[in-house]
PDB file of C-alpha atoms in Angstrom:
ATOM      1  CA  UNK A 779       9.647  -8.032  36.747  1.00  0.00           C
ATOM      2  CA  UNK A 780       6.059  -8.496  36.043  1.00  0.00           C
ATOM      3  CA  UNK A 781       4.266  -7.371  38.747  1.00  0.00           C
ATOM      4  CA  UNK A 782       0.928  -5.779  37.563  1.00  0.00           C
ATOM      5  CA  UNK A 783      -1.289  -5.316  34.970  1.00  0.00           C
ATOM      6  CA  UNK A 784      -0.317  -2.524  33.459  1.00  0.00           C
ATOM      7  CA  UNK A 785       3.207  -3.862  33.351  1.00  0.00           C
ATOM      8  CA  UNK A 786       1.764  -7.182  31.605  1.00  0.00           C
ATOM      9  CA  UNK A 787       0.052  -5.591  28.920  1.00  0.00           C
ATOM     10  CA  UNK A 788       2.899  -3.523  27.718  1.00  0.00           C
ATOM     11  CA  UNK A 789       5.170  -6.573  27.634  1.00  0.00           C
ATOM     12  CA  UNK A 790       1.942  -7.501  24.974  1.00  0.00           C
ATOM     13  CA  UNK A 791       2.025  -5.017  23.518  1.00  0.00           C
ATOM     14  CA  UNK A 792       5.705  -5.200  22.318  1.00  0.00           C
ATOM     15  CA  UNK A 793       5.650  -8.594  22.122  1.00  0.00           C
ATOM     16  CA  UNK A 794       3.365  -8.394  19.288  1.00  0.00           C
ATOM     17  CA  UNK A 795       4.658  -5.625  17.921  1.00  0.00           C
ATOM     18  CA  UNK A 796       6.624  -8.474  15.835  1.00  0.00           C
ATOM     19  CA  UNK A 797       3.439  -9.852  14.138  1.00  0.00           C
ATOM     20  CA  UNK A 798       2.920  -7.345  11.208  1.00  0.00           C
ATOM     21  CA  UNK A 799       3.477  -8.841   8.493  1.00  0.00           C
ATOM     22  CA  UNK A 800       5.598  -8.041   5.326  1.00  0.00           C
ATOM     23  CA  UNK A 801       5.104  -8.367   1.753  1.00  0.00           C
ATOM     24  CA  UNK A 802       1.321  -6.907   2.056  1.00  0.00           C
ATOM     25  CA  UNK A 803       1.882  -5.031  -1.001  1.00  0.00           C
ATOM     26  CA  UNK A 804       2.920  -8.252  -3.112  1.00  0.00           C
ATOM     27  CA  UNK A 805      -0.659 -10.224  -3.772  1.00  0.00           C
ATOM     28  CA  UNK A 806       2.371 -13.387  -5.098  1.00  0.00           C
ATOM     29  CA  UNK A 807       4.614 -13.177  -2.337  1.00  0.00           C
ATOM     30  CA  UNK A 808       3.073 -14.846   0.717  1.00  0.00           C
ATOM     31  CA  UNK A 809       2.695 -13.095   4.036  1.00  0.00           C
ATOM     32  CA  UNK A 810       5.773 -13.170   6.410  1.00  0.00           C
ATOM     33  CA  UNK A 811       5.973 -11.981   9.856  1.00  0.00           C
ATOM     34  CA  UNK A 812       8.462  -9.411  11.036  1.00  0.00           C
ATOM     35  CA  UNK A 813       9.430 -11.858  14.136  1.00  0.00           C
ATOM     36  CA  UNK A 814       9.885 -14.770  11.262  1.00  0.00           C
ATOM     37  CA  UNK A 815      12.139 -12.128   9.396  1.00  0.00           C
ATOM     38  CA  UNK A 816      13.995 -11.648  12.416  1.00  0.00           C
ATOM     39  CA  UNK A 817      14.917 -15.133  13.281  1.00  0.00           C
ATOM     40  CA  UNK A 818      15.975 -15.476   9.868  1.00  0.00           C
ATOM     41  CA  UNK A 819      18.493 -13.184  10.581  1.00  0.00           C
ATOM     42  CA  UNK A 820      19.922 -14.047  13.483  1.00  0.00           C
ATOM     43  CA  UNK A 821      19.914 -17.824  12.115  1.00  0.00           C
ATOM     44  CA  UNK A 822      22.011 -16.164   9.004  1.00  0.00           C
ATOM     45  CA  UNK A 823      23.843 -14.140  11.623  1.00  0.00           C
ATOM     46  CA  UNK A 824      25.114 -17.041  13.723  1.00  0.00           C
ATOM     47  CA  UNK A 825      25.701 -18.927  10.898  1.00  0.00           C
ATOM     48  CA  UNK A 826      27.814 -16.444   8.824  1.00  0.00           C
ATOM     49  CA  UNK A 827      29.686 -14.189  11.806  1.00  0.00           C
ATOM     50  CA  UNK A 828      32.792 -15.221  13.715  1.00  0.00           C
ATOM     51  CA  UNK A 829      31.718 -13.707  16.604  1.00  0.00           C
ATOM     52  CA  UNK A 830      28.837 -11.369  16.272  1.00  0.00           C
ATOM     53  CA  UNK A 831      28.572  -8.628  19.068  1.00  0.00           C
ATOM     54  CA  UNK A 832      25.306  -8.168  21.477  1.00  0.00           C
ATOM     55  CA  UNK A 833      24.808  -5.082  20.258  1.00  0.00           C
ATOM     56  CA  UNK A 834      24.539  -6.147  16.640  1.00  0.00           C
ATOM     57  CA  UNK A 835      21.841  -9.229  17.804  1.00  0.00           C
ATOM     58  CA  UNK A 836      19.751  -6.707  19.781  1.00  0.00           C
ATOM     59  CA  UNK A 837      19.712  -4.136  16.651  1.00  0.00           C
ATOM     60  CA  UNK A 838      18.501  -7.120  14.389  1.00  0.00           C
ATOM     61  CA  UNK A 839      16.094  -7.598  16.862  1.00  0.00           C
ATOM     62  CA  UNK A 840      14.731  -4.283  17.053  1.00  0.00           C
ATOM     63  CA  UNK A 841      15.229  -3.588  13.036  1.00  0.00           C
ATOM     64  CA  UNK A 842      11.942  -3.469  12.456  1.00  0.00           C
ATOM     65  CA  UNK A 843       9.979  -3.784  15.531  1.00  0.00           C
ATOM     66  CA  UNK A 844       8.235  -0.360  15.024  1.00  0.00           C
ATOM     67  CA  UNK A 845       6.398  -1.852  11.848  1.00  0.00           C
ATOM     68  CA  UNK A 846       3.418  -2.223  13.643  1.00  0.00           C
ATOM     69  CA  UNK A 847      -0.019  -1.418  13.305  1.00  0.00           C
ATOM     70  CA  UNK A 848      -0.032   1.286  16.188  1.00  0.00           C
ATOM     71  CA  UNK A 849       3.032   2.903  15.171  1.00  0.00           C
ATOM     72  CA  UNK A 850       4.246   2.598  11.278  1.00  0.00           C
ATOM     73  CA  UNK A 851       3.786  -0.206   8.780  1.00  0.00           C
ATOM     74  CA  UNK A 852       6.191  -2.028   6.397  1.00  0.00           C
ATOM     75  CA  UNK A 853       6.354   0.274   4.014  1.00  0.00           C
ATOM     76  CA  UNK A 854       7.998  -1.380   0.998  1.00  0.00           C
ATOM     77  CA  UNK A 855      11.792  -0.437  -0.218  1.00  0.00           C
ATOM     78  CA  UNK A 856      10.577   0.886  -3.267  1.00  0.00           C
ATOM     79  CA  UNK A 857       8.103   3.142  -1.821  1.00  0.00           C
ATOM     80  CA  UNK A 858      11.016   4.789   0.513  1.00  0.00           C
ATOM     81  CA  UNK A 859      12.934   5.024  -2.806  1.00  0.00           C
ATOM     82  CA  UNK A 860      10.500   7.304  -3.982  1.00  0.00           C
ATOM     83  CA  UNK A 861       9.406   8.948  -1.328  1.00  0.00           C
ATOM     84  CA  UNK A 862      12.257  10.168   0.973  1.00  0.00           C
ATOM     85  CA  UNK A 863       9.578  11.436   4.077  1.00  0.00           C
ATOM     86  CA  UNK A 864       8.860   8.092   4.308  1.00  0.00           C
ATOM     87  CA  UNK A 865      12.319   7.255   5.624  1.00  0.00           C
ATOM     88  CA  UNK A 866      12.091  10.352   7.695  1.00  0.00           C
ATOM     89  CA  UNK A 867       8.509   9.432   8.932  1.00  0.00           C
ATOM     90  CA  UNK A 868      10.162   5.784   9.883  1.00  0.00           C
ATOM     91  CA  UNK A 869      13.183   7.471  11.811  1.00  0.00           C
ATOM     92  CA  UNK A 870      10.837   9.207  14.119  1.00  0.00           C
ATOM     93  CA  UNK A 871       8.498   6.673  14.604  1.00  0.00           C
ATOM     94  CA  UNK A 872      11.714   4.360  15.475  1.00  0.00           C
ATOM     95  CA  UNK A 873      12.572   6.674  18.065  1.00  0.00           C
ATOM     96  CA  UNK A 874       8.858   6.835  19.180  1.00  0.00           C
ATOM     97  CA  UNK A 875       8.894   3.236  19.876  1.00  0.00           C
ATOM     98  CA  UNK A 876      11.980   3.002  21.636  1.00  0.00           C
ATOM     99  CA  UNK A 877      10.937   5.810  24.112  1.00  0.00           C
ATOM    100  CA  UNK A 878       7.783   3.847  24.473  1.00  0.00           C
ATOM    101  CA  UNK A 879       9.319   0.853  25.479  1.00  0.00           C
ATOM    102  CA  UNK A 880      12.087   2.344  26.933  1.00  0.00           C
ATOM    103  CA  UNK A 881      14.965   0.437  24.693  1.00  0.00           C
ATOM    104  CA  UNK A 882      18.381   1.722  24.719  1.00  0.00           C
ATOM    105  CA  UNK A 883      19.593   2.926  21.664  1.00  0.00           C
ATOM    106  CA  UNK A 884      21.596   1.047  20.131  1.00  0.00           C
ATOM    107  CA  UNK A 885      25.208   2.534  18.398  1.00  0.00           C
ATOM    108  CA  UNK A 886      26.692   0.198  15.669  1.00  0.00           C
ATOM    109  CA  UNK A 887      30.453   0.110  14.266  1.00  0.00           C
ATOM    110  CA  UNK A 888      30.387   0.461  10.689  1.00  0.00           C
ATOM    111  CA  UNK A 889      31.166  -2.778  10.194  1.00  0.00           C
ATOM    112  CA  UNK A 890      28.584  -3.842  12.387  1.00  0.00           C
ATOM    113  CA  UNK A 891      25.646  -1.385  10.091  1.00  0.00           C
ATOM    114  CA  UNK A 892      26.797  -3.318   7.085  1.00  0.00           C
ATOM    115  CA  UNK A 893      26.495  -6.690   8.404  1.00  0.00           C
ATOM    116  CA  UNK A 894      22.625  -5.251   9.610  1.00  0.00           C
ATOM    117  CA  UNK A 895      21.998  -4.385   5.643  1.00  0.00           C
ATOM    118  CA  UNK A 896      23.702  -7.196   4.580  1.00  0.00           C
ATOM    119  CA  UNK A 897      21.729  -9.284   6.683  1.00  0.00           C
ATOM    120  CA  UNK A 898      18.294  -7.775   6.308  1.00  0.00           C
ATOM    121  CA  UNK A 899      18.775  -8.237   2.467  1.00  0.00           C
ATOM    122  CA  UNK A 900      20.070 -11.803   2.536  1.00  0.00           C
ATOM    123  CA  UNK A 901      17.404 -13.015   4.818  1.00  0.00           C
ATOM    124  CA  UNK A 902      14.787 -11.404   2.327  1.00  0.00           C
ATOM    125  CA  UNK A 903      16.637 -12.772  -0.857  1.00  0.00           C
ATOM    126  CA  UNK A 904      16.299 -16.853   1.322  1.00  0.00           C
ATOM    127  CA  UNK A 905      12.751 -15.965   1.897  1.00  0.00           C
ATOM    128  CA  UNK A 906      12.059 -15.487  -1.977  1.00  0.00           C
ATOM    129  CA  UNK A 907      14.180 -18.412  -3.126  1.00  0.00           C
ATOM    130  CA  UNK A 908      12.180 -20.900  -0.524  1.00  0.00           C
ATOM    131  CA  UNK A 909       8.703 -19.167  -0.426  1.00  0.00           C
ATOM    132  CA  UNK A 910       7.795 -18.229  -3.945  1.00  0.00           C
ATOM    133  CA  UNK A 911       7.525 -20.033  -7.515  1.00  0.00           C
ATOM    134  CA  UNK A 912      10.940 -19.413  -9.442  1.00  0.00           C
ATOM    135  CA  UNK A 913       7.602 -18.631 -12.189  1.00  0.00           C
ATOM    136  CA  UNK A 914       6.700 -15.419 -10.622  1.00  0.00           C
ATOM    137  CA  UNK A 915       7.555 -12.508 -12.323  1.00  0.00           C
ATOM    138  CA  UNK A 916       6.840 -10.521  -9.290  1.00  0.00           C
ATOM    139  CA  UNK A 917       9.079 -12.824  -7.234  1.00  0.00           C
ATOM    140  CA  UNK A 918      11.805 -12.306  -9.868  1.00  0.00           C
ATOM    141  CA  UNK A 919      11.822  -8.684  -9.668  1.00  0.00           C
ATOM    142  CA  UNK A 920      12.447  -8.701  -6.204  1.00  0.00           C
ATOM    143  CA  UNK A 921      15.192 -11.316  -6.257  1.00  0.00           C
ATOM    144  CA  UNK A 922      17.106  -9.693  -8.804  1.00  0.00           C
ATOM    145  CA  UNK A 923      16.755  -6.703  -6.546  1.00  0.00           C
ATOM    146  CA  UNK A 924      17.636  -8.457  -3.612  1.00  0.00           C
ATOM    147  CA  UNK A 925      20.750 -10.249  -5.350  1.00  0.00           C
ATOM    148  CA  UNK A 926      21.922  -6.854  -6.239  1.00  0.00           C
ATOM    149  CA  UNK A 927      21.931  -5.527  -2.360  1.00  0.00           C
ATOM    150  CA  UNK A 928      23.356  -8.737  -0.919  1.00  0.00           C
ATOM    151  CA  UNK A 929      25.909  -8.799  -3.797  1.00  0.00           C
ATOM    152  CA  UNK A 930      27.118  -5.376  -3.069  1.00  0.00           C
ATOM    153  CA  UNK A 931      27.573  -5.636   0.077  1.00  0.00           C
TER     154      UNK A 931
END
């Protein structure tokens, strides 16, 4: 319940934690929002899965929630790649957040992690076929990367 200010402005606060947006590091990719990201998923998600468990919708929801502007950014695949801390940095800031907003931790099966990856790369590889000119070598790069993940899996 909502019942004061305080209270109100945290529920802001985490509710806009989903506006940073990705692809800030591509000038030819356009802008997309970590809550549009995450709809994308869970639209792949019910479309795809049998019978998909709450606890895999509520860590799709949360994937990337910490990607904001007060706590960590998107930093790009690529970039974690190279830089392992950066991964490291993002695991603590993950568990930062969900102290903050007092979210339960979420434990996946297996399974359950590969349909997250497979998810979060699938929704990424959509969002380059639809948003960007086939043209692009930029977007090319990164759908030949995401092909590769999504294919993998």
């Amino acid at each position: 319940m909502i019942d004061n200010e305080d209270k109100f402005n945290d529920l802001l606060e985490f509710y806009t934690s989903g506006e940073t947006l990705r692809w800030h590091n591509k000038p030819n990719v356009p802008p997309q929002s970590v809550k549009h990201h995450t709809a994308g998923m869970l639209m792949l998600l019910i479309k795809l899965h049998p019978n998909p468990s709450e606890r895999l919708m509520r860590a799709i929801i949360e994937h990337d929630l910490p990607e904001t502007d007060g706590y960590f950014f998107d930093a790009p695949h690529d970039a974690k790649q190279q830089f392992p801390v950066l991964r490291e940095i993002e695991e603590v800031v993950t568990a930062r957040f969900k102290k903050r907003f007092d979210l339960p931790e979420v434990f996946l099966t297996e399974v359950e992690k590969l349909w997250l990856k497979y998810l979060d790369g699938l929704e990424t590889l959509c969002y380059i076929v639809t948003s960007v000119n086939s043209e692009n070598p930029v977007a090319n790069k990164i759908y030949n990367r995401q092909s590769e993940l999504t294919l993998e899996l």
